[in-house]
Amino acid sequence: MTRKKKGKTKVTVYPAWCKGCGICAAFCPAKVLEMGPDGKARAVREEDCVNCGFCELHCPDFAISVEPADPEKNGKSAEDESPAEESALPAREHAGENQPG
Amino acid sequence: MANVTQVIHKYLRHNKKFPLVFCPGCGHGIVLGSLVRSVDALNIPQDKVVVVAGIGCSGRIAAYVDFNTVHATHGRALTLATGIKMSNPELTVIAVMGDGDAFSIGGNHFIHAARRNVGVTALVLNNFIYGMTGGQCSSTTPFGAYSHTSPFGQLEKSFDIVDMARASGANGVFRESVFHAKRLDALLQKALSRPGFNLVEALTPCFTQYGRNNKFKTPVDMFSWLKKYAVPIEKYEKLENKDGYIPTGVFVEKEEPGLEARYAAMRDSLRAGKGGAA
């Protein structure tokens, strides 16, 4: 049941807005998010995401976005998905700052 | 969970400096998100919402949201909100205050706003300390807690905001912690759509000033504390050892008309020549 629902989302963390409080990484039920060496959260196991929405509701800085992944691309590996998903993101003010590190 | 962050971004003032001014791990951002989501869920037009904020960390919330906003003087958010609601009852007026703002310097305004039952939603962000001014103990700092002005433990007992609002005659009294954000959303929506004076107390952690002095090692510890100790009132009443637990949920739900509705009724009846109170 839960297996089927996994990995149908795209988890984006905006590093420019993240303050590294660690709430998302500590309470994520599927351990999708982890704190990186730069002190900011990052999505490391996106394929395990169960779409509970905890991180999105509890990020005090609105730095996490959980969106449905492209339905046609479900089941494919994350590497195949990421470039297309990146361009499909709606244009936002800080979208240009969405670079790792 | 689709589009939660997108909804919030829609209501933010993008000419402000981001990220938010709050410290890492502060719960105020979650309350801000909850406020925006509640207004969005109720489909209230942005121009019909007025956010009045006082002084303190919580006062910064008004700067970030794209509603009609007023940044009032310390403790006087409710007085301005009362005036706005009475002069234009169509507006949804939300007074965003901190615990020091609402219950120390503005305590008198609070009890009288609740007594008058004016149709304002008071959103009180209770972080148990004066955060912005450097971590002095406030009227809601729990007994025995440490702060910069109570380095050996707070000697005074703290206010119970819910009891105070209930005794003052508020129409609706609600409390929730920011860890339970979905329940906070539901209570805020309920408060915003009800008549009369409604209080929503949001328990938000202040790690920088309160947590570090009270043996919380990380902001996450404070959220774990809220997760464990902020329990729904039904569950709270069944607990054998209530020590340290904070009841949350709906405390008072009355359906009395607000002051502005009673005023309008009296005005209409006087204009109709009948005279007397409505």
CSV table of N, CA and C in Angstrom, one decimal, chain B residues 166-276:
chain,number,residue,atom,x,y,z
B,166,ARG,N,-11.1,33.0,28.8
B,166,ARG,CA,-12.4,32.4,29.2
B,166,ARG,C,-13.1,33.2,30.3
B,167,ALA,N,-12.3,33.6,31.3
B,167,ALA,CA,-12.9,34.4,32.4
B,167,ALA,C,-13.3,35.8,31.9
B,168,SER,N,-12.6,36.3,30.9
B,168,SER,CA,-13.0,37.7,30.4
B,168,SER,C,-14.2,37.6,29.5
B,169,GLY,N,-14.6,36.5,29.1
B,169,GLY,CA,-15.8,36.4,28.3
B,169,GLY,C,-15.7,36.3,26.8
B,170,ALA,N,-14.5,35.8,26.3
B,170,ALA,CA,-14.3,35.7,24.9
B,170,ALA,C,-15.3,34.7,24.3
B,171,ASN,N,-15.6,34.9,23.0
B,171,ASN,CA,-16.6,34.0,22.3
B,171,ASN,C,-16.0,32.7,22.0
B,172,GLY,N,-14.7,32.7,21.6
B,172,GLY,CA,-14.1,31.5,21.2
B,172,GLY,C,-12.6,31.5,21.8
B,173,VAL,N,-12.2,30.4,22.4
B,173,VAL,CA,-10.9,30.3,22.9
B,173,VAL,C,-10.3,29.0,22.4
B,174,PHE,N,-9.1,29.1,21.8
B,174,PHE,CA,-8.5,27.9,21.2
B,174,PHE,C,-7.0,28.0,21.5
B,175,ARG,N,-6.4,26.8,21.6
B,175,ARG,CA,-4.9,26.7,21.8
B,175,ARG,C,-4.4,25.5,21.0
B,176,GLU,N,-3.3,25.8,20.3
B,176,GLU,CA,-2.6,24.7,19.6
B,176,GLU,C,-1.1,25.0,19.5
B,177,SER,N,-0.3,23.9,19.4
B,177,SER,CA,1.1,24.2,19.2
B,177,SER,C,1.5,24.2,17.7
B,178,VAL,N,2.6,24.8,17.4
B,178,VAL,CA,3.0,24.8,16.0
B,178,VAL,C,3.4,23.4,15.5
B,179,PHE,N,3.8,22.5,16.4
B,179,PHE,CA,4.1,21.2,15.9
B,179,PHE,C,2.9,20.5,15.2
B,180,HIS,N,1.7,20.8,15.8
B,180,HIS,CA,0.5,20.3,15.2
B,180,HIS,C,-0.1,21.3,14.2
B,181,ALA,N,0.6,21.5,13.1
B,181,ALA,CA,0.3,22.6,12.2
B,181,ALA,C,-1.1,22.4,11.6
B,182,LYS,N,-1.5,21.2,11.3
B,182,LYS,CA,-2.8,21.0,10.6
B,182,LYS,C,-3.9,21.3,11.6
B,183,ARG,N,-3.7,20.9,12.8
B,183,ARG,CA,-4.8,21.3,13.8
B,183,ARG,C,-4.8,22.8,14.0
B,184,LEU,N,-3.7,23.4,14.0
B,184,LEU,CA,-3.6,24.9,14.1
B,184,LEU,C,-4.3,25.5,13.0
B,185,ASP,N,-4.1,25.0,11.8
B,185,ASP,CA,-4.9,25.5,10.6
B,185,ASP,C,-6.4,25.4,10.8
B,186,ALA,N,-6.8,24.3,11.3
B,186,ALA,CA,-8.3,24.1,11.5
B,186,ALA,C,-8.8,25.0,12.5
B,187,LEU,N,-8.1,25.2,13.6
B,187,LEU,CA,-8.6,26.1,14.7
B,187,LEU,C,-8.6,27.6,14.2
B,188,LEU,N,-7.6,27.9,13.4
B,188,LEU,CA,-7.5,29.3,12.9
B,188,LEU,C,-8.7,29.6,12.0
B,189,GLN,N,-8.9,28.6,11.1
B,189,GLN,CA,-10.1,28.7,10.2
B,189,GLN,C,-11.4,28.9,10.9
B,190,LYS,N,-11.5,28.1,12.0
B,190,LYS,CA,-12.7,28.2,12.8
B,190,LYS,C,-12.8,29.5,13.4
B,191,ALA,N,-11.7,30.0,14.0
B,191,ALA,CA,-11.7,31.3,14.7
B,191,ALA,C,-12.1,32.4,13.7
B,192,LEU,N,-11.5,32.4,12.5
B,192,LEU,CA,-11.7,33.4,11.6
B,192,LEU,C,-13.1,33.5,11.0
B,193,SER,N,-13.8,32.4,11.1
B,193,SER,CA,-15.2,32.3,10.5
B,193,SER,C,-16.3,32.5,11.5
B,194,ARG,N,-15.9,32.7,12.8
B,194,ARG,CA,-16.9,32.8,13.9
B,194,ARG,C,-17.1,34.3,14.3
B,195,PRO,N,-18.3,34.6,14.8
B,195,PRO,CA,-18.5,36.0,15.3
B,195,PRO,C,-17.9,36.2,16.6
B,196,GLY,N,-17.8,37.5,16.9
B,196,GLY,CA,-17.2,37.9,18.3
B,196,GLY,C,-15.7,37.7,18.4
B,197,PHE,N,-15.3,37.9,19.6
B,197,PHE,CA,-13.9,37.8,19.9
B,197,PHE,C,-13.4,36.4,20.0
B,198,ASN,N,-12.4,36.1,19.2
B,198,ASN,CA,-11.8,34.7,19.3
B,198,ASN,C,-10.3,34.8,19.5
B,199,LEU,N,-9.9,33.9,20.5
B,199,LEU,CA,-8.5,33.9,20.8
B,199,LEU,C,-7.9,32.6,20.3
B,200,VAL,N,-6.8,32.7,19.6
B,200,VAL,CA,-6.1,31.5,19.2
B,200,VAL,C,-4.7,31.6,19.8
B,201,GLU,N,-4.3,30.8,20.7
B,201,GLU,CA,-3.0,30.8,21.3
B,201,GLU,C,-2.2,29.8,20.6
B,202,ALA,N,-1.1,30.2,20.0
B,202,ALA,CA,-0.2,29.3,19.3
B,202,ALA,C,1.1,29.2,20.1
B,203,LEU,N,1.4,27.9,20.5
B,203,LEU,CA,2.6,27.7,21.3
B,203,LEU,C,3.7,27.6,20.3
B,204,THR,N,4.6,28.5,20.3
B,204,THR,CA,5.8,28.4,19.4
B,204,THR,C,7.1,28.4,20.2
B,205,PRO,N,8.0,27.6,19.8
B,205,PRO,CA,9.3,27.6,20.5
B,205,PRO,C,10.2,28.7,20.2
B,206,CYS,N,10.9,29.2,21.2
B,206,CYS,CA,11.9,30.2,21.0
B,206,CYS,C,13.2,29.6,21.5
B,207,PHE,N,13.9,29.1,20.5
B,207,PHE,CA,15.2,28.3,20.9
B,207,PHE,C,16.2,29.3,21.4
B,208,THR,N,16.4,30.4,20.7
B,208,THR,CA,17.5,31.3,21.0
B,208,THR,C,17.5,31.8,22.4
B,209,GLN,N,16.3,32.3,22.8
B,209,GLN,CA,16.3,32.9,24.2
B,209,GLN,C,15.7,32.0,25.2
B,210,TYR,N,14.8,31.1,24.9
B,210,TYR,CA,14.2,30.2,25.9
B,210,TYR,C,14.8,28.9,25.9
B,211,GLY,N,15.0,28.3,24.8
B,211,GLY,CA,15.4,26.9,24.7
B,211,GLY,C,16.9,26.7,25.2
B,212,ARG,N,17.7,27.6,24.9
B,212,ARG,CA,19.1,27.5,25.3
B,212,ARG,C,19.3,27.6,26.8
B,213,ASN,N,18.4,28.4,27.4
B,213,ASN,CA,18.5,28.5,28.9
B,213,ASN,C,17.9,27.4,29.6
B,214,ASN,N,17.1,26.6,28.9
B,214,ASN,CA,16.3,25.6,29.6
B,214,ASN,C,16.6,24.2,29.1
B,215,LYS,N,17.8,23.9,28.9
B,215,LYS,CA,18.3,22.6,28.7
B,215,LYS,C,17.8,21.9,27.4
B,216,PHE,N,17.4,22.7,26.4
B,216,PHE,CA,17.1,22.2,25.1
B,216,PHE,C,18.3,22.4,24.3
B,217,LYS,N,18.8,21.3,23.7
B,217,LYS,CA,20.1,21.4,23.0
B,217,LYS,C,20.0,21.9,21.6
B,218,THR,N,18.9,21.5,20.9
B,218,THR,CA,18.7,22.0,19.5
B,218,THR,C,17.3,22.5,19.4
B,219,PRO,N,17.0,23.2,18.3
B,219,PRO,CA,15.6,23.6,18.1
B,219,PRO,C,14.7,22.3,17.9
B,220,VAL,N,15.3,21.3,17.4
B,220,VAL,CA,14.5,20.0,17.2
B,220,VAL,C,14.0,19.5,18.6
B,221,ASP,N,14.8,19.7,19.6
B,221,ASP,CA,14.4,19.2,21.0
B,221,ASP,C,13.1,20.0,21.4
B,222,MET,N,13.0,21.2,21.1
B,222,MET,CA,11.9,22.0,21.5
B,222,MET,C,10.6,21.5,20.7
B,223,PHE,N,10.8,21.2,19.5
B,223,PHE,CA,9.6,20.6,18.7
B,223,PHE,C,9.2,19.2,19.3
B,224,SER,N,10.2,18.4,19.7
B,224,SER,CA,9.9,17.1,20.3
B,224,SER,C,9.2,17.4,21.6
B,225,TRP,N,9.6,18.4,22.4
B,225,TRP,CA,8.9,18.7,23.6
B,225,TRP,C,7.4,19.1,23.3
B,226,LEU,N,7.2,19.9,22.3
B,226,LEU,CA,5.8,20.3,22.0
B,226,LEU,C,5.0,19.0,21.5
B,227,LYS,N,5.7,18.2,20.8
B,227,LYS,CA,5.1,17.0,20.3
B,227,LYS,C,4.6,16.1,21.4
B,228,LYS,N,5.4,16.0,22.4
B,228,LYS,CA,5.0,15.1,23.6
B,228,LYS,C,4.1,15.8,24.5
B,229,TYR,N,4.3,17.1,24.8
B,229,TYR,CA,3.5,17.7,25.9
B,229,TYR,C,2.3,18.5,25.5
B,230,ALA,N,2.2,18.9,24.3
B,230,ALA,CA,1.0,19.6,23.9
B,230,ALA,C,0.0,18.5,23.4
B,231,VAL,N,-1.0,18.2,24.3
B,231,VAL,CA,-1.9,17.1,24.0
B,231,VAL,C,-3.3,17.6,23.9
B,232,PRO,N,-4.2,17.0,23.1
B,232,PRO,CA,-5.6,17.5,23.0
B,232,PRO,C,-6.3,17.4,24.3
B,233,ILE,N,-7.2,18.3,24.6
B,233,ILE,CA,-7.8,18.4,25.9
B,233,ILE,C,-8.5,17.1,26.3
B,234,GLU,N,-9.1,16.4,25.4
B,234,GLU,CA,-9.8,15.2,25.7
B,234,GLU,C,-8.8,14.2,26.3
B,235,LYS,N,-7.6,14.1,25.7
B,235,LYS,CA,-6.5,13.2,26.2
B,235,LYS,C,-6.0,13.7,27.5
B,236,TYR,N,-5.8,15.0,27.6
B,236,TYR,CA,-5.3,15.7,28.8
B,236,TYR,C,-6.1,15.3,30.0
B,237,GLU,N,-7.4,15.3,29.9
B,237,GLU,CA,-8.2,15.1,31.0
B,237,GLU,C,-8.1,13.6,31.5
B,238,LYS,N,-7.7,12.7,30.6
B,238,LYS,CA,-7.6,11.3,31.0
B,238,LYS,C,-6.2,11.0,31.6
B,239,LEU,N,-5.3,12.0,31.5
B,239,LEU,CA,-3.9,11.7,32.0
B,239,LEU,C,-3.9,11.6,33.5
B,240,GLU,N,-3.1,10.6,34.0
B,240,GLU,CA,-3.0,10.5,35.4
B,240,GLU,C,-2.0,11.6,36.0
B,241,ASN,N,-0.9,11.7,35.3
B,241,ASN,CA,0.1,12.7,35.8
B,241,ASN,C,0.1,13.8,34.8
B,242,LYS,N,-0.5,14.9,35.1
B,242,LYS,CA,-0.7,16.0,34.2
B,242,LYS,C,0.5,17.0,34.2
B,243,ASP,N,1.6,16.6,35.0
B,243,ASP,CA,2.7,17.5,35.2
B,243,ASP,C,3.4,17.8,33.9
B,244,GLY,N,3.4,19.1,33.5
B,244,GLY,CA,4.2,19.5,32.3
B,244,GLY,C,3.4,19.4,31.1
B,245,TYR,N,2.2,18.8,31.1
B,245,TYR,CA,1.4,18.7,29.8
B,245,TYR,C,0.6,19.9,29.6
B,246,ILE,N,0.4,20.3,28.4
B,246,ILE,CA,-0.3,21.5,28.1
B,246,ILE,C,-1.6,21.0,27.3
B,247,PRO,N,-2.8,21.3,27.7
B,247,PRO,CA,-4.0,20.9,27.0
B,247,PRO,C,-4.1,21.8,25.8
B,248,THR,N,-4.5,21.3,24.6
B,248,THR,CA,-4.8,22.1,23.4
B,248,THR,C,-6.1,21.8,22.8
B,249,GLY,N,-6.6,22.6,22.0
B,249,GLY,CA,-7.9,22.3,21.3
B,249,GLY,C,-8.9,23.4,21.5
B,250,VAL,N,-10.1,23.1,21.5
B,250,VAL,CA,-11.2,24.1,21.7
B,250,VAL,C,-11.6,24.2,23.1
B,251,PHE,N,-11.6,25.3,23.7
B,251,PHE,CA,-11.9,25.5,25.1
B,251,PHE,C,-13.3,26.2,25.3
B,252,VAL,N,-13.5,27.2,24.5
B,252,VAL,CA,-14.8,27.9,24.6
B,252,VAL,C,-15.3,28.1,23.2
B,253,GLU,N,-16.6,27.8,23.0
B,253,GLU,CA,-17.3,28.1,21.7
B,253,GLU,C,-18.7,28.6,22.0
B,254,LYS,N,-18.8,29.9,22.0
B,254,LYS,CA,-20.1,30.6,22.2
B,254,LYS,C,-20.5,31.2,20.9
B,255,GLU,N,-21.8,31.4,20.7
B,255,GLU,CA,-22.3,32.0,19.5
B,255,GLU,C,-22.9,33.4,19.7
B,256,GLU,N,-22.4,34.2,20.6
B,256,GLU,CA,-22.9,35.5,20.9
B,256,GLU,C,-22.5,36.4,19.8
B,257,PRO,N,-23.4,37.4,19.4
B,257,PRO,CA,-23.0,38.4,18.4
B,257,PRO,C,-21.9,39.3,18.9
B,258,GLY,N,-21.1,39.7,17.9
B,258,GLY,CA,-20.0,40.6,18.3
B,258,GLY,C,-20.5,42.0,18.6
B,259,LEU,N,-19.6,42.9,19.1
B,259,LEU,CA,-19.9,44.2,19.5
B,259,LEU,C,-20.4,45.0,18.3
B,260,GLU,N,-19.7,44.8,17.1
B,260,GLU,CA,-20.1,45.6,15.9
B,260,GLU,C,-21.5,45.2,15.4
B,261,ALA,N,-21.9,44.0,15.6
B,261,ALA,CA,-23.3,43.5,15.2
B,261,ALA,C,-24.3,44.1,16.1
B,262,ARG,N,-24.0,44.1,17.5
B,262,ARG,CA,-24.9,44.7,18.4
B,262,ARG,C,-25.1,46.2,18.2
B,263,TYR,N,-23.9,46.8,17.9
B,263,TYR,CA,-24.0,48.3,17.6
B,263,TYR,C,-24.8,48.6,16.4
B,264,ALA,N,-24.6,47.8,15.4
B,264,ALA,CA,-25.4,48.0,14.1
B,264,ALA,C,-26.9,47.8,14.4
B,265,ALA,N,-27.2,46.8,15.2
B,265,ALA,CA,-28.6,46.6,15.5
B,265,ALA,C,-29.2,47.7,16.3
B,266,MET,N,-28.5,48.2,17.3
B,266,MET,CA,-29.0,49.3,18.1
B,266,MET,C,-29.1,50.6,17.2
B,267,ARG,N,-28.2,50.8,16.3
B,267,ARG,CA,-28.3,52.0,15.5
B,267,ARG,C,-29.5,51.9,14.6
B,268,ASP,N,-29.7,50.7,14.0
B,268,ASP,CA,-30.9,50.6,13.1
B,268,ASP,C,-32.2,50.8,13.9
B,269,SER,N,-32.2,50.2,15.1
B,269,SER,CA,-33.5,50.4,15.8
B,269,SER,C,-33.7,51.8,16.3
B,270,LEU,N,-32.7,52.5,16.6
B,270,LEU,CA,-32.8,54.0,17.0
B,270,LEU,C,-33.2,54.8,15.8
B,271,ARG,N,-32.6,54.4,14.6
B,271,ARG,CA,-33.0,55.2,13.4
B,271,ARG,C,-34.5,54.9,13.0
B,272,ALA,N,-34.9,53.7,13.3
B,272,ALA,CA,-36.3,53.4,13.0
B,272,ALA,C,-37.3,54.1,13.9
B,273,GLY,N,-36.7,54.8,14.9
B,273,GLY,CA,-37.6,55.5,15.8
B,273,GLY,C,-38.2,54.8,16.9
B,274,LYS,N,-37.7,53.5,17.1
B,274,LYS,CA,-38.3,52.7,18.2
B,274,LYS,C,-37.6,53.1,19.5
B,275,GLY,N,-36.3,53.4,19.5
B,275,GLY,CA,-35.6,53.8,20.7
B,275,GLY,C,-35.3,52.6,21.5
B,276,GLY,N,-34.4,52.8,22.5
B,276,GLY,CA,-34.0,51.7,23.4
B,276,GLY,C,-32.9,50.8,22.8
